[in-house]
Coordinates of C-alpha atoms in Angstrom, one line a residue:
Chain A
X1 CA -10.1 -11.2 -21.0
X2 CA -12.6 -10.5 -19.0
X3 CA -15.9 -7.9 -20.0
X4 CA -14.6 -5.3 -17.4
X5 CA -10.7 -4.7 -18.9
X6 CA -12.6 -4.9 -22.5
X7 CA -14.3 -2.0 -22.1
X8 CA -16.6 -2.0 -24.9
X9 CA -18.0 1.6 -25.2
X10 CA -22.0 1.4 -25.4
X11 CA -23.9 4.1 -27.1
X12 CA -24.6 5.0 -30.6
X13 CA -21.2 7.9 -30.4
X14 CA -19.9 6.3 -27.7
X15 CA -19.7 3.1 -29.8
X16 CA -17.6 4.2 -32.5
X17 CA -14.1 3.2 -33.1
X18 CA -11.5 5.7 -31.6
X19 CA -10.1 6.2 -34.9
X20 CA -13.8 7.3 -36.5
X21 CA -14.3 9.8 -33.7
X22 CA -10.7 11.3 -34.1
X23 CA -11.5 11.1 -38.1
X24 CA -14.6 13.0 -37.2
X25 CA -13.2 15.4 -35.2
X26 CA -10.0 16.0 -37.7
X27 CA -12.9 16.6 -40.2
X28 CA -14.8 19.0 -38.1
X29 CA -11.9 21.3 -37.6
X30 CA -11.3 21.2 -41.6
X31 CA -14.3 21.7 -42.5
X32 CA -14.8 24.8 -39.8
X33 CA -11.7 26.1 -40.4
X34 CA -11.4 25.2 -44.4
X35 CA -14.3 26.2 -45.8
X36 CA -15.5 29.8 -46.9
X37 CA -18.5 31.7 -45.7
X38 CA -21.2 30.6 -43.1
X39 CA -21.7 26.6 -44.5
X40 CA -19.0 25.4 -43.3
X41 CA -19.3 26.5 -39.6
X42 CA -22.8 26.1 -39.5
X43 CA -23.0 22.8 -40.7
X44 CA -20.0 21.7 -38.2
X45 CA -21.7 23.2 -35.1
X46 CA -25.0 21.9 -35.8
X47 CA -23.1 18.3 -36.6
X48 CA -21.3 18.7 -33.1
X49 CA -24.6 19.8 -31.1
X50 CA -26.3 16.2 -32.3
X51 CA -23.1 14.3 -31.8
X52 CA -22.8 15.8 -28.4
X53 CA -26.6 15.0 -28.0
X54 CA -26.6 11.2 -29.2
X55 CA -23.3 11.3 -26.6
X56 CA -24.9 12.9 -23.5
X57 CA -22.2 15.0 -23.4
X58 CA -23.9 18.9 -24.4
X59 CA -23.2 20.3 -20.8
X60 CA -20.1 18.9 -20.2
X61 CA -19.4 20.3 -23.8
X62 CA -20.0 24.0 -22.4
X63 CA -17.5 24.1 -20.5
X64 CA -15.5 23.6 -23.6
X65 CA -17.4 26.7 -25.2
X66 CA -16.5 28.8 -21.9
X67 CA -12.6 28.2 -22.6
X68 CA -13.1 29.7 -25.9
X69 CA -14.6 33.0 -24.5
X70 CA -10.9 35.3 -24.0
X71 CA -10.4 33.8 -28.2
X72 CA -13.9 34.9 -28.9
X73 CA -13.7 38.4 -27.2
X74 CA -10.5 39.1 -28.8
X75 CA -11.8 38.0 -32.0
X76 CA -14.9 40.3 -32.2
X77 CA -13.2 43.5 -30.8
X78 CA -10.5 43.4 -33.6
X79 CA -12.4 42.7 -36.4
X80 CA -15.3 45.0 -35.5
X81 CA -13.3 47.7 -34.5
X82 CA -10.4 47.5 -36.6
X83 CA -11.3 45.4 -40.1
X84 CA -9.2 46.5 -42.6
X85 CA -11.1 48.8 -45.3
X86 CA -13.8 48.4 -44.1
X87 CA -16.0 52.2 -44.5
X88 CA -20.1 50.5 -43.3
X89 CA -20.1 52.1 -39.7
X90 CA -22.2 51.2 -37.4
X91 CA -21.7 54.0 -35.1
X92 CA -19.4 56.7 -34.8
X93 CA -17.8 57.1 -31.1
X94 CA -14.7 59.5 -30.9
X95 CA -12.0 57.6 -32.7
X96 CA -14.2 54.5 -32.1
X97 CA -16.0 53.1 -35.0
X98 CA -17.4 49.3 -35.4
X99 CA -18.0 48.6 -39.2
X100 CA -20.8 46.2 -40.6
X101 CA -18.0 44.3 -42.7
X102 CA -16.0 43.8 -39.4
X103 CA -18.9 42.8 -37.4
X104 CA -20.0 39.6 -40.1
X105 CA -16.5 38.6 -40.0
X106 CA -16.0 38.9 -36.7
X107 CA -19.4 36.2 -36.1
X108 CA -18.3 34.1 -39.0
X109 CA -14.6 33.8 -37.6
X110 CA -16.3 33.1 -33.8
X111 CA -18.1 30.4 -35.4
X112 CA -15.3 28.6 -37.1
X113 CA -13.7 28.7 -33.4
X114 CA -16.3 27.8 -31.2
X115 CA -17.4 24.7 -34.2
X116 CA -13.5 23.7 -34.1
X117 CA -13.4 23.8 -30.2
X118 CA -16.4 21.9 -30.1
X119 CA -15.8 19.4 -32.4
X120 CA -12.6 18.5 -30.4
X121 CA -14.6 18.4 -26.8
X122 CA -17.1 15.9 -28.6
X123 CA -14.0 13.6 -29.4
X124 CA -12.3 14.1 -26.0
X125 CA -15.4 14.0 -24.1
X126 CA -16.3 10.5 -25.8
X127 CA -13.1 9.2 -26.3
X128 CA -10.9 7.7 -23.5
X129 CA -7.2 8.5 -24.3
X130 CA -6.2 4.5 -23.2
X131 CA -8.9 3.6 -25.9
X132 CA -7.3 5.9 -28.6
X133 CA -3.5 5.2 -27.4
X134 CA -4.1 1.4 -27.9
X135 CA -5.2 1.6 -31.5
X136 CA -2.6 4.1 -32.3
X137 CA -0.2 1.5 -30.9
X138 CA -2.0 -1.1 -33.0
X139 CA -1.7 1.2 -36.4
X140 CA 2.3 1.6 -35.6
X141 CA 2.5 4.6 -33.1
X142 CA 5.7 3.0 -30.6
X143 CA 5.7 2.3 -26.9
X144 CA 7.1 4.9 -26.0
X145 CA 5.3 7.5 -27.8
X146 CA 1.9 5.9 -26.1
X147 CA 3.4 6.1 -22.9
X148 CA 4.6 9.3 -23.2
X149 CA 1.3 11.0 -24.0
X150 CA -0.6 8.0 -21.8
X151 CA 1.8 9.0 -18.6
X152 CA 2.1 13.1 -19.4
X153 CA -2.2 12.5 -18.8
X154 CA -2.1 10.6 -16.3
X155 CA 0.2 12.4 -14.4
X156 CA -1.8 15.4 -14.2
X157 CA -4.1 13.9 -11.0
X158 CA -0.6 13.5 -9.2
X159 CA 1.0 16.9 -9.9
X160 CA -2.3 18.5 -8.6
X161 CA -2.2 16.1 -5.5
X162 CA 1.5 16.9 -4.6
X163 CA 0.2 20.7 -5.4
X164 CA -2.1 20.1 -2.7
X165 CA 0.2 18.6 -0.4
X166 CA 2.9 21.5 -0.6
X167 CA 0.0 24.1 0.2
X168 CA -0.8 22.3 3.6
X169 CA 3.0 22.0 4.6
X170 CA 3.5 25.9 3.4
X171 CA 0.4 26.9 5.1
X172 CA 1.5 24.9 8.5
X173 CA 4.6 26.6 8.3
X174 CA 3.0 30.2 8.0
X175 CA 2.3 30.7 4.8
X176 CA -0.3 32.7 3.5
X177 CA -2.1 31.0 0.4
X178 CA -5.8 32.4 0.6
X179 CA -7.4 35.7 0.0
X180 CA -6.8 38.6 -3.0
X181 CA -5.7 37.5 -6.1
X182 CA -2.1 39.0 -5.3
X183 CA -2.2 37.0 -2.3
X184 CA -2.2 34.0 -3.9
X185 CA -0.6 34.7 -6.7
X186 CA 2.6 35.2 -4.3
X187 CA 1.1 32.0 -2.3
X188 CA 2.2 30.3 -5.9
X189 CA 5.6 31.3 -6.1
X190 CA 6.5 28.6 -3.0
X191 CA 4.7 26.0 -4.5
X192 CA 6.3 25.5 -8.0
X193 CA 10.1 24.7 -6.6
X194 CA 8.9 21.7 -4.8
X195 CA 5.9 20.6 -7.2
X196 CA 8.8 20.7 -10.0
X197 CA 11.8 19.6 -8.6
X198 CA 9.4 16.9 -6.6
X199 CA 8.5 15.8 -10.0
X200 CA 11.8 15.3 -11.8
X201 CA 12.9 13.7 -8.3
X202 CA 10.5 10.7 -9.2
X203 CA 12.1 10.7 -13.0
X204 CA 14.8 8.6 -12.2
X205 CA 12.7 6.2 -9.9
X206 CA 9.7 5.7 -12.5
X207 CA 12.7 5.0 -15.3
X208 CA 14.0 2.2 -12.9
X209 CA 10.6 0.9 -12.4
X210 CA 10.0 0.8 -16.2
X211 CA 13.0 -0.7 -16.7
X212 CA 12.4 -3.4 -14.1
X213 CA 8.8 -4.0 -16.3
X214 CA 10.9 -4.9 -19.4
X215 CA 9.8 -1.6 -21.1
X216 CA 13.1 -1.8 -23.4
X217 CA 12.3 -5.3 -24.5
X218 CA 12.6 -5.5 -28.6
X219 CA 10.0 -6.3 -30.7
X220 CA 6.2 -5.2 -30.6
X221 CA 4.3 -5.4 -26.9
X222 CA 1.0 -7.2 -26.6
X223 CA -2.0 -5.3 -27.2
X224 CA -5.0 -6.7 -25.0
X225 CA -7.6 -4.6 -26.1
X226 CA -9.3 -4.9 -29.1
X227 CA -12.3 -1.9 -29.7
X228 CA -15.1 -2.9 -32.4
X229 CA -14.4 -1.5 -35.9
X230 CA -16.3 -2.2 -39.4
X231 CA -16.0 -2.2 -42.8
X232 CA -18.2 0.6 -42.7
X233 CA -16.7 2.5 -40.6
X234 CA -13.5 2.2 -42.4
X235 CA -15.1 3.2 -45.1
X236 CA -16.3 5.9 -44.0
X237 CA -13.4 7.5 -42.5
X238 CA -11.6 7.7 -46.1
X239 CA -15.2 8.9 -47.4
X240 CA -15.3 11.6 -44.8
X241 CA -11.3 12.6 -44.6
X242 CA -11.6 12.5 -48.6
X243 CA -14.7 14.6 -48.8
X244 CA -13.8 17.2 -46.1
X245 CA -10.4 18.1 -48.4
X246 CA -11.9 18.2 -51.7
X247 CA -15.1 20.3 -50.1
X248 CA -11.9 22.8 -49.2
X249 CA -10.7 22.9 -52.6
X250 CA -13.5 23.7 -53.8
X251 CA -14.7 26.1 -51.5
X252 CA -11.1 28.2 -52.1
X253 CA -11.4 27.5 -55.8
X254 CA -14.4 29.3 -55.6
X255 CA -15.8 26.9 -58.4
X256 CA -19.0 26.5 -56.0
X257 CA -20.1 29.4 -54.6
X258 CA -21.1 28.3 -50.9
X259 CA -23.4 30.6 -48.7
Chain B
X1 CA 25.0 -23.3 -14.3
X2 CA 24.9 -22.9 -10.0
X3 CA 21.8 -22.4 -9.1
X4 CA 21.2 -18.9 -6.4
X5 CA 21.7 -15.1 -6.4
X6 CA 25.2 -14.8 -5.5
X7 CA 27.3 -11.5 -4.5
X8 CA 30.6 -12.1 -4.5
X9 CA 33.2 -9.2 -3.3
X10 CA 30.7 -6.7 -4.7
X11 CA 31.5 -2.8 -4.8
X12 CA 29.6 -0.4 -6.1
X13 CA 30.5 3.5 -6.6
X14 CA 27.8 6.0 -7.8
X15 CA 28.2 7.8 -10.8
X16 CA 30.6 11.1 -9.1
X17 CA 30.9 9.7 -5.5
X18 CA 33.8 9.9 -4.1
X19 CA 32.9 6.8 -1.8
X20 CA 31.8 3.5 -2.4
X21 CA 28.5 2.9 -1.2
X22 CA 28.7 -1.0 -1.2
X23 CA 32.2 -2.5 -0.6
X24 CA 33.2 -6.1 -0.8
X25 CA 29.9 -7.5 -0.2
X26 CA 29.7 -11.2 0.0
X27 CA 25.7 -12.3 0.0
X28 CA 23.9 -15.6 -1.3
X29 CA 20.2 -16.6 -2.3
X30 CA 18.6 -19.8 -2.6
X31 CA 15.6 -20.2 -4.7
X32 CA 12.4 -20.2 -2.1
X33 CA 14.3 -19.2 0.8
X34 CA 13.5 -15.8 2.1
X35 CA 16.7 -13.3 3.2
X36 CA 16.1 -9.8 4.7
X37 CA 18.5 -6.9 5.2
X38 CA 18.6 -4.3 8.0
X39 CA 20.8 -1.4 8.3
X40 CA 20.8 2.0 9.0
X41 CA 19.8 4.9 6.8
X42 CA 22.2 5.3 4.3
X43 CA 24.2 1.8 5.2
X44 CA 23.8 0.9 1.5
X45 CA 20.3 -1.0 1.5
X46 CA 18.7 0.4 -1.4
X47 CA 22.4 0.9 -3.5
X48 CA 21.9 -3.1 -3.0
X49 CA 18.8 -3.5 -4.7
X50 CA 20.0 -1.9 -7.3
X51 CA 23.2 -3.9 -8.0
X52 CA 21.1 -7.1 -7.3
X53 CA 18.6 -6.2 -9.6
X54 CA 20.8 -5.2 -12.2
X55 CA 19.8 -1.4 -12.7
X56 CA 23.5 -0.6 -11.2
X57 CA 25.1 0.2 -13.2
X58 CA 23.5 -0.5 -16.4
X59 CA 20.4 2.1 -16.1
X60 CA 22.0 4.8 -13.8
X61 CA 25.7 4.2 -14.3
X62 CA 28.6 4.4 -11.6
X63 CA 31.2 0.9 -11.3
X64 CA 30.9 -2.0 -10.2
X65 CA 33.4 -4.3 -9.1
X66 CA 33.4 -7.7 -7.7
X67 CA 30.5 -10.0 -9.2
X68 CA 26.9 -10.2 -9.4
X69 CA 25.5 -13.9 -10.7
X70 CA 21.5 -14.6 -11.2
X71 CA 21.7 -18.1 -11.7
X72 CA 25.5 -18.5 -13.2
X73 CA 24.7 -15.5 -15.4
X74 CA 26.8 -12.4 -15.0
X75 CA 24.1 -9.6 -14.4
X76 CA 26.5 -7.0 -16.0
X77 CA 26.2 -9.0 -19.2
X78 CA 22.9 -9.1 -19.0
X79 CA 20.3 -6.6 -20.3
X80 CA 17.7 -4.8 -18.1
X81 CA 14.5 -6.7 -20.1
X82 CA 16.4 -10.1 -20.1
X83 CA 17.1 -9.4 -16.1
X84 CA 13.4 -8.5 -15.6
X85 CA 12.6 -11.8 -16.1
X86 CA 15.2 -13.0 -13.6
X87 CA 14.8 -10.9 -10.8
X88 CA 11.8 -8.2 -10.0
X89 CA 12.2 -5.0 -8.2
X90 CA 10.3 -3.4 -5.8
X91 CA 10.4 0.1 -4.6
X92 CA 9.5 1.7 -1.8
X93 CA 7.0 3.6 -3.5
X94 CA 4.0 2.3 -5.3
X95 CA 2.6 4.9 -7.1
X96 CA 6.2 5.8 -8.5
X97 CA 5.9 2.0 -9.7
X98 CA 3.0 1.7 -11.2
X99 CA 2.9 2.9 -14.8
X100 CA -0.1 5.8 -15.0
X101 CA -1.3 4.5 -18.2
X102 CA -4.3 1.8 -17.3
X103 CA -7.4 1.9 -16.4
X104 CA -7.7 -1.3 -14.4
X105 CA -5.7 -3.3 -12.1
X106 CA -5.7 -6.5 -14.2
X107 CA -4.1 -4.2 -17.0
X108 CA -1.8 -2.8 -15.0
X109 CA -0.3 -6.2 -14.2
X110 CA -0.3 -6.8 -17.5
X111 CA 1.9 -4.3 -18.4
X112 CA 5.6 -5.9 -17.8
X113 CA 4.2 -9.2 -19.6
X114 CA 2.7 -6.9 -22.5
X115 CA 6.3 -5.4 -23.0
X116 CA 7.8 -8.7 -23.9
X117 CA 5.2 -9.0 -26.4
X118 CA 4.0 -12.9 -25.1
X119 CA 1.2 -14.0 -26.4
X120 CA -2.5 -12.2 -24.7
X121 CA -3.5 -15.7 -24.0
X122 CA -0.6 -16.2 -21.9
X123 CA -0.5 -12.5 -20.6
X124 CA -4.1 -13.0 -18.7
X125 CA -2.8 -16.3 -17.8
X126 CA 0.7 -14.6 -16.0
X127 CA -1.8 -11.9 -14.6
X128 CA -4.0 -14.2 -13.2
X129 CA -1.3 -16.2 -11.6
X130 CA 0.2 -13.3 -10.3
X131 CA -3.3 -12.0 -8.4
X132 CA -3.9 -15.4 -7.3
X133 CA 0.0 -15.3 -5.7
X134 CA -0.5 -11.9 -4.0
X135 CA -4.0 -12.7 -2.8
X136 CA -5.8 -9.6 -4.5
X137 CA -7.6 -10.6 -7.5
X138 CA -11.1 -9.3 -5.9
X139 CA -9.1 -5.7 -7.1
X140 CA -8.6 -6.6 -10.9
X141 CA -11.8 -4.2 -12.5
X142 CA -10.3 -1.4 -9.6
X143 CA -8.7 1.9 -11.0
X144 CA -5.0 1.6 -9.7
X145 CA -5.0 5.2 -9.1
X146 CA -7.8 5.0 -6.3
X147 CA -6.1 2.0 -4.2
X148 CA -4.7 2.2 -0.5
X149 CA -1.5 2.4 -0.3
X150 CA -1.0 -1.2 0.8
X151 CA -3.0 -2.2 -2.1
X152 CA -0.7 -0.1 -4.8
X153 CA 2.2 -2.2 -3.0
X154 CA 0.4 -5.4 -3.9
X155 CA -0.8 -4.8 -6.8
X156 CA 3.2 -3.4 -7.6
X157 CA 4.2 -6.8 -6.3
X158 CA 1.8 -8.6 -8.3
X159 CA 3.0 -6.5 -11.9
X160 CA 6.7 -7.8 -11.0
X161 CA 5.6 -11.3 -10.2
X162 CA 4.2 -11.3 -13.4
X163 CA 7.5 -11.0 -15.1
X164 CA 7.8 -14.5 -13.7
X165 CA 11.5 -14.0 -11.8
X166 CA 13.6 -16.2 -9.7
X167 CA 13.9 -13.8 -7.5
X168 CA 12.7 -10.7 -6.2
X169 CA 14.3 -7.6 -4.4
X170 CA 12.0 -5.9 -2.1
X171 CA 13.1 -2.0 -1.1
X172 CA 11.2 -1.3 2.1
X173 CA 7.9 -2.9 0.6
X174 CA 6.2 -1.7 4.1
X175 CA 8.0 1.5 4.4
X176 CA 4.9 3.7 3.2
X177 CA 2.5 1.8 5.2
X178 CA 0.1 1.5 8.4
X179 CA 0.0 -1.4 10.6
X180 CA -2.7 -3.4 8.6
X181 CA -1.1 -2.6 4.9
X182 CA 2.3 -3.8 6.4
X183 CA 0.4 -7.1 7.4
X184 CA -1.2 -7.6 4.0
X185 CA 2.3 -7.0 2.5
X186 CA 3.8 -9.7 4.8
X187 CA 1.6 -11.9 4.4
X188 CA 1.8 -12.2 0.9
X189 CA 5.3 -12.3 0.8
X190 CA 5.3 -15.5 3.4
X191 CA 2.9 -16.9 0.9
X192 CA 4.8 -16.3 -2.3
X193 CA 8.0 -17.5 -0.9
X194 CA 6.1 -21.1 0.1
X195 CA 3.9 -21.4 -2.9
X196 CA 6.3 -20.0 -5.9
X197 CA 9.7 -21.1 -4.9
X198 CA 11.1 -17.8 -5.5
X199 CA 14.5 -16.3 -3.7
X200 CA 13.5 -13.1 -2.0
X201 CA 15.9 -10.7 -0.3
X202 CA 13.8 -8.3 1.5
X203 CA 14.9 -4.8 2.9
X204 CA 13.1 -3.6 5.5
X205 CA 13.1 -1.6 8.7
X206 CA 10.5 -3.1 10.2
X207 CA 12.0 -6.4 11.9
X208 CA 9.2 -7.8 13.5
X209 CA 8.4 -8.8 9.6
X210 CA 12.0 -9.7 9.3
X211 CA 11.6 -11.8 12.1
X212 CA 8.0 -13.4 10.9
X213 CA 9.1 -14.0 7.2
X214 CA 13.1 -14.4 6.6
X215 CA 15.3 -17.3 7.2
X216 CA 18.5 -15.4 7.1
X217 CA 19.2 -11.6 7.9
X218 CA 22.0 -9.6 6.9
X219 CA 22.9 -6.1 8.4
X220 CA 24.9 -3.8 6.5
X221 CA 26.6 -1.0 7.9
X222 CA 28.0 2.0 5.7
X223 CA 28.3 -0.1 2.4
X224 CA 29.2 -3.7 4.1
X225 CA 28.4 -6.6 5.9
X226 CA 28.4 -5.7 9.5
X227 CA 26.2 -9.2 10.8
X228 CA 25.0 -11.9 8.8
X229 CA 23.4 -15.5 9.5
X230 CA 19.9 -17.1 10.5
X231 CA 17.4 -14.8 11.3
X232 CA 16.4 -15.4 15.1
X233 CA 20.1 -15.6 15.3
X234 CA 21.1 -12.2 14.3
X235 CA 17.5 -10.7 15.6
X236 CA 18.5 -11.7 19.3
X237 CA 22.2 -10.1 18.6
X238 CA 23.0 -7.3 21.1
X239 CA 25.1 -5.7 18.8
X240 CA 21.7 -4.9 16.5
X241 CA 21.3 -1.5 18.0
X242 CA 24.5 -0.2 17.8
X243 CA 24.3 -0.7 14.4
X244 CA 21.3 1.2 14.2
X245 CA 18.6 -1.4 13.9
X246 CA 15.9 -1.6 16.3
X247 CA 15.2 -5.9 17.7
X248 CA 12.3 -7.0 17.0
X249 CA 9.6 -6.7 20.0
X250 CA 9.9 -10.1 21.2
X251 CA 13.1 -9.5 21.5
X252 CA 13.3 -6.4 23.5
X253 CA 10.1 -7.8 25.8
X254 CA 12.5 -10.7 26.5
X255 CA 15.4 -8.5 27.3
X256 CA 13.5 -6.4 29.4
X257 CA 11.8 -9.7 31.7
X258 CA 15.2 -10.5 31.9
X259 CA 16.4 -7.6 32.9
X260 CA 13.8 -7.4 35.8
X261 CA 15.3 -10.6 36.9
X262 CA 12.2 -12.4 35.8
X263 CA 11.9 -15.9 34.3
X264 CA 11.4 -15.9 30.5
X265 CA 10.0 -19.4 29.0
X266 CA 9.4 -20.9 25.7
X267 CA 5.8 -20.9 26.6
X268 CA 5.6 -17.1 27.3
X269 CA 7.5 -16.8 24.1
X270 CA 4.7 -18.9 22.5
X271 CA 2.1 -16.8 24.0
X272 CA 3.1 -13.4 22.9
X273 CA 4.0 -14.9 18.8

């Protein structure tokens, strides 16, 4: 094979084995989500920010953080203005009145969300989804479940492509696609018949094609890629996944108390 | 076991059709000879692909009648992997080919010979080949999603040839394309047919590349065999345009010289090829 279809990530994060970097990220999101009070979340997000660092990934990462904003908003309102119980007001507006008690569990809870968000855009950021597919397929996941998720992907470029195609042909015949926000929202309506039914039209061809490539063949296909992994990174995915749950049960046990 | 792709009273009927869109269609390929098929739209061209290739019925249903023999082997009895390796398919469109899933070229070529779970040694081997064959292996690191369309059709061509078949069906390989991806196509057909020995039946509406690369050319018209015999003989038939196929342009210049009551030679004929 040569160096180019090996793809050998470089990079201390980059470098990793798929598998650690989806262990890490699995252990992130039970460790943000899992454990009680501020630890947990903190020690995620600060885990994340140097991950994302080492990766050169931190403002590609915001962008991740910005899709959590309409979660965080939500989040804070409720629980400051309407935490169950709770009597510490803040301030007393008309019927309006944001409690102390709702406030810290409104920050804590928008810190277990933006650490869990962001512990997935390190892995996704870092991780190209033929690299993870191909050692999925090596640990038993079947061909068609990798080319399922693989072609579901890598369809997305087409779809917007074809999108793009039916807005010039609507627009040439008339259509008005720019402007308000109504505007286009009724320039959308149009589009979504032939993007769809364009898209289930090339169903039967792509099954032909795969056909025609031997995809129903028996037996196990041929993986050409092989990414780096160690003993120690084996190692320490059991350590970490291992750790992470019994740092849960603790936490709910309440046997250690944990800031 | 008799060697050649052979048709022999073939019929097919789609799955609900009242109609059959191929009927009693007699049609035979030798290995390394090159046979292309004209026709108008919906004379049957691409329902023959299909049937050749195996895919009717067995992937999208509808009856067959008559027979369908890669090699001596019934294609019927056959199944779609085990016919893969037989005879490749080529559709019109590239990107609908081409599986999404691979980052490179080289990988993407790999993909039919990865399914049948060969050996990876043997896999780059095949994929080499395969490049070599089509003429593009400068594209191997490329991204397949970022190629020209007459690229995508090569690098299609090269992920069936890769398969290894006897034979290959092309379904408007050029259909898609400008002038110079047409070219690049044709030309690496002509070379495959003299350097591999494979059987190709080629569909195309383009019969200039008819006339430049097949031996034999068969017209169909509304599911059977309206002309059939060597290619600059049924090229040069009059009857070509009634039946919805447009002569080559040698052809038509000639006719027109005639026409003028001018002399056409050999040597003008040389001259314009």
């Amino acid at each position: 094979m040569p160096d180019f279809a090996r793809r050998i990530p470089v990079g201390r994060y980059r470098g990793l084995h798929p598998v650690t970097k989806a262990i890490l990220a699995m252990v992130g999101a039970i460790v943000a989500l899992g454990v009680r009070g501020w630890t947990g979340p903190a020690v995620v997000l600060a885990a994340v920010v140097l991950s994302g660092a080492l990766a050169g990934v931190l403002r590609r990462m915001a962008l991740f953080a910005l899709a959590t904003i309409p979660l965080v908003v939500s989040i804070l309102l409720v629980n400051t203005f309407l935490y169950p119980n709770a009597r510490d007001a803040i301030v007393t507006v008309g019927p309006l009145s944001p409690t102390w008690t709702g406030a810290t569990a409104a920050l804590q809870a928008t810190m277990r969300v933006v650490a869990f968000g962001m512990s997935a855009a390190v892995f996704a950021l870092t991780t190209p989804i033929d690299d993870l597919l191909t050692e999925l397929e090596r640990r038993g996941l079947g061909r068609r479940g990798a080319f399922v998720v693989g072609s579901a992907l890598g369809a997305i470029p087409r779809m917007v492509e074809r999108a793009r195609e039916v807005v010039d042909a609507q627009r040439a015949r008339g259509l008005d696609t720019e402007g308000g926000p109504w505007r286009r929202f009724k320039g959308l309506v149009p589009l979504l018949g032939p993007v769809i039914l364009g898209a289930l039209g090339e169903v039967e061809e792509r099954t032909m094609a795969l056909e025609a490539r031997a995809f129903t063949a028996p037996g196990r296909r041929t993986l050409l890629r092989r990414l780096p992994d160690s003993r120690r990174q084996q190692l320490a995915r059991w350590l970490l996944l291992l750790g992470s749950i019994c740092l849960v049960v603790v936490s709910l046990s309440g046997v250690v108390k944990l800031p | 076991m008799s060697a050649g792709l052979v048709l022999a009273g073939a019929s097919y009927r789609y799955a609900g059709a009242l109609g059959a869109a191929l009927a009693a269609v007699d049609l035979r390929l030798e290995p390394g000879r090159v046979v292309g098929v004209a026709g108008a739209n919906e004379s049957g061209k691409s329902t023959l692909c299909l049937v050749v290739a195996g895919l009717a019925p067995s992937v999208i249903g509808g009856r067959l009648d008559g027979s369908v023999r890669i090699d001596g082997v019934e294609t019927a009895a056959t199944r779609p992997h085990e016919l893969a390796q037989r005879c490749g398919l080529l559709f019109q469109n590239a990107s609908t080919q081409l599986s999404n899933t691979t980052a490179t070229v080289l990988e993407e070529v790999a993909f039919g010979p990865c399914n049948l779970g060969l050996p990876a040694a043997e896999v780059v081997e095949r994929v080499w080949w395969a490049l070599r064959a089509v003429g593009i292996e400068p594209l191997a690191p490329r991204d397949p999603a970022r190629l020209s369309g007459g690229q995508g059709q090569l690098v299609a061509l090269a992920s069936v040839l890769a398969l290894r078949p006897s034979y290959l069906v092309l379904d408007e390989p050029t259909s898609e394309l400008d002038p110079a991806g047409t070219r690049l196509v044709a030309e690496a057909l002509a070379r495959i047919a003299g350097e591999t020995g494979a059987g190709i039946l080629l569909v195309e509406h383009k019969t200039e590349v008819l006339a430049h690369i097949a031996d034999d050319v068969v017209v169909l018209e509304r599911g059977t065999v309206a002309l059939s015999g060597p290619a600059a003989e049924v090229l040069a038939d009059p009857r070509l345009v009634e039946l919805g196929v447009e002569p080559p342009a040698q052809v038509r210049l000639e006719r027109a010289v005639r026409a003028a009551g001018l002399e056409w030679s050999a040597a003008l004929a040389e001259a314009i090829e």
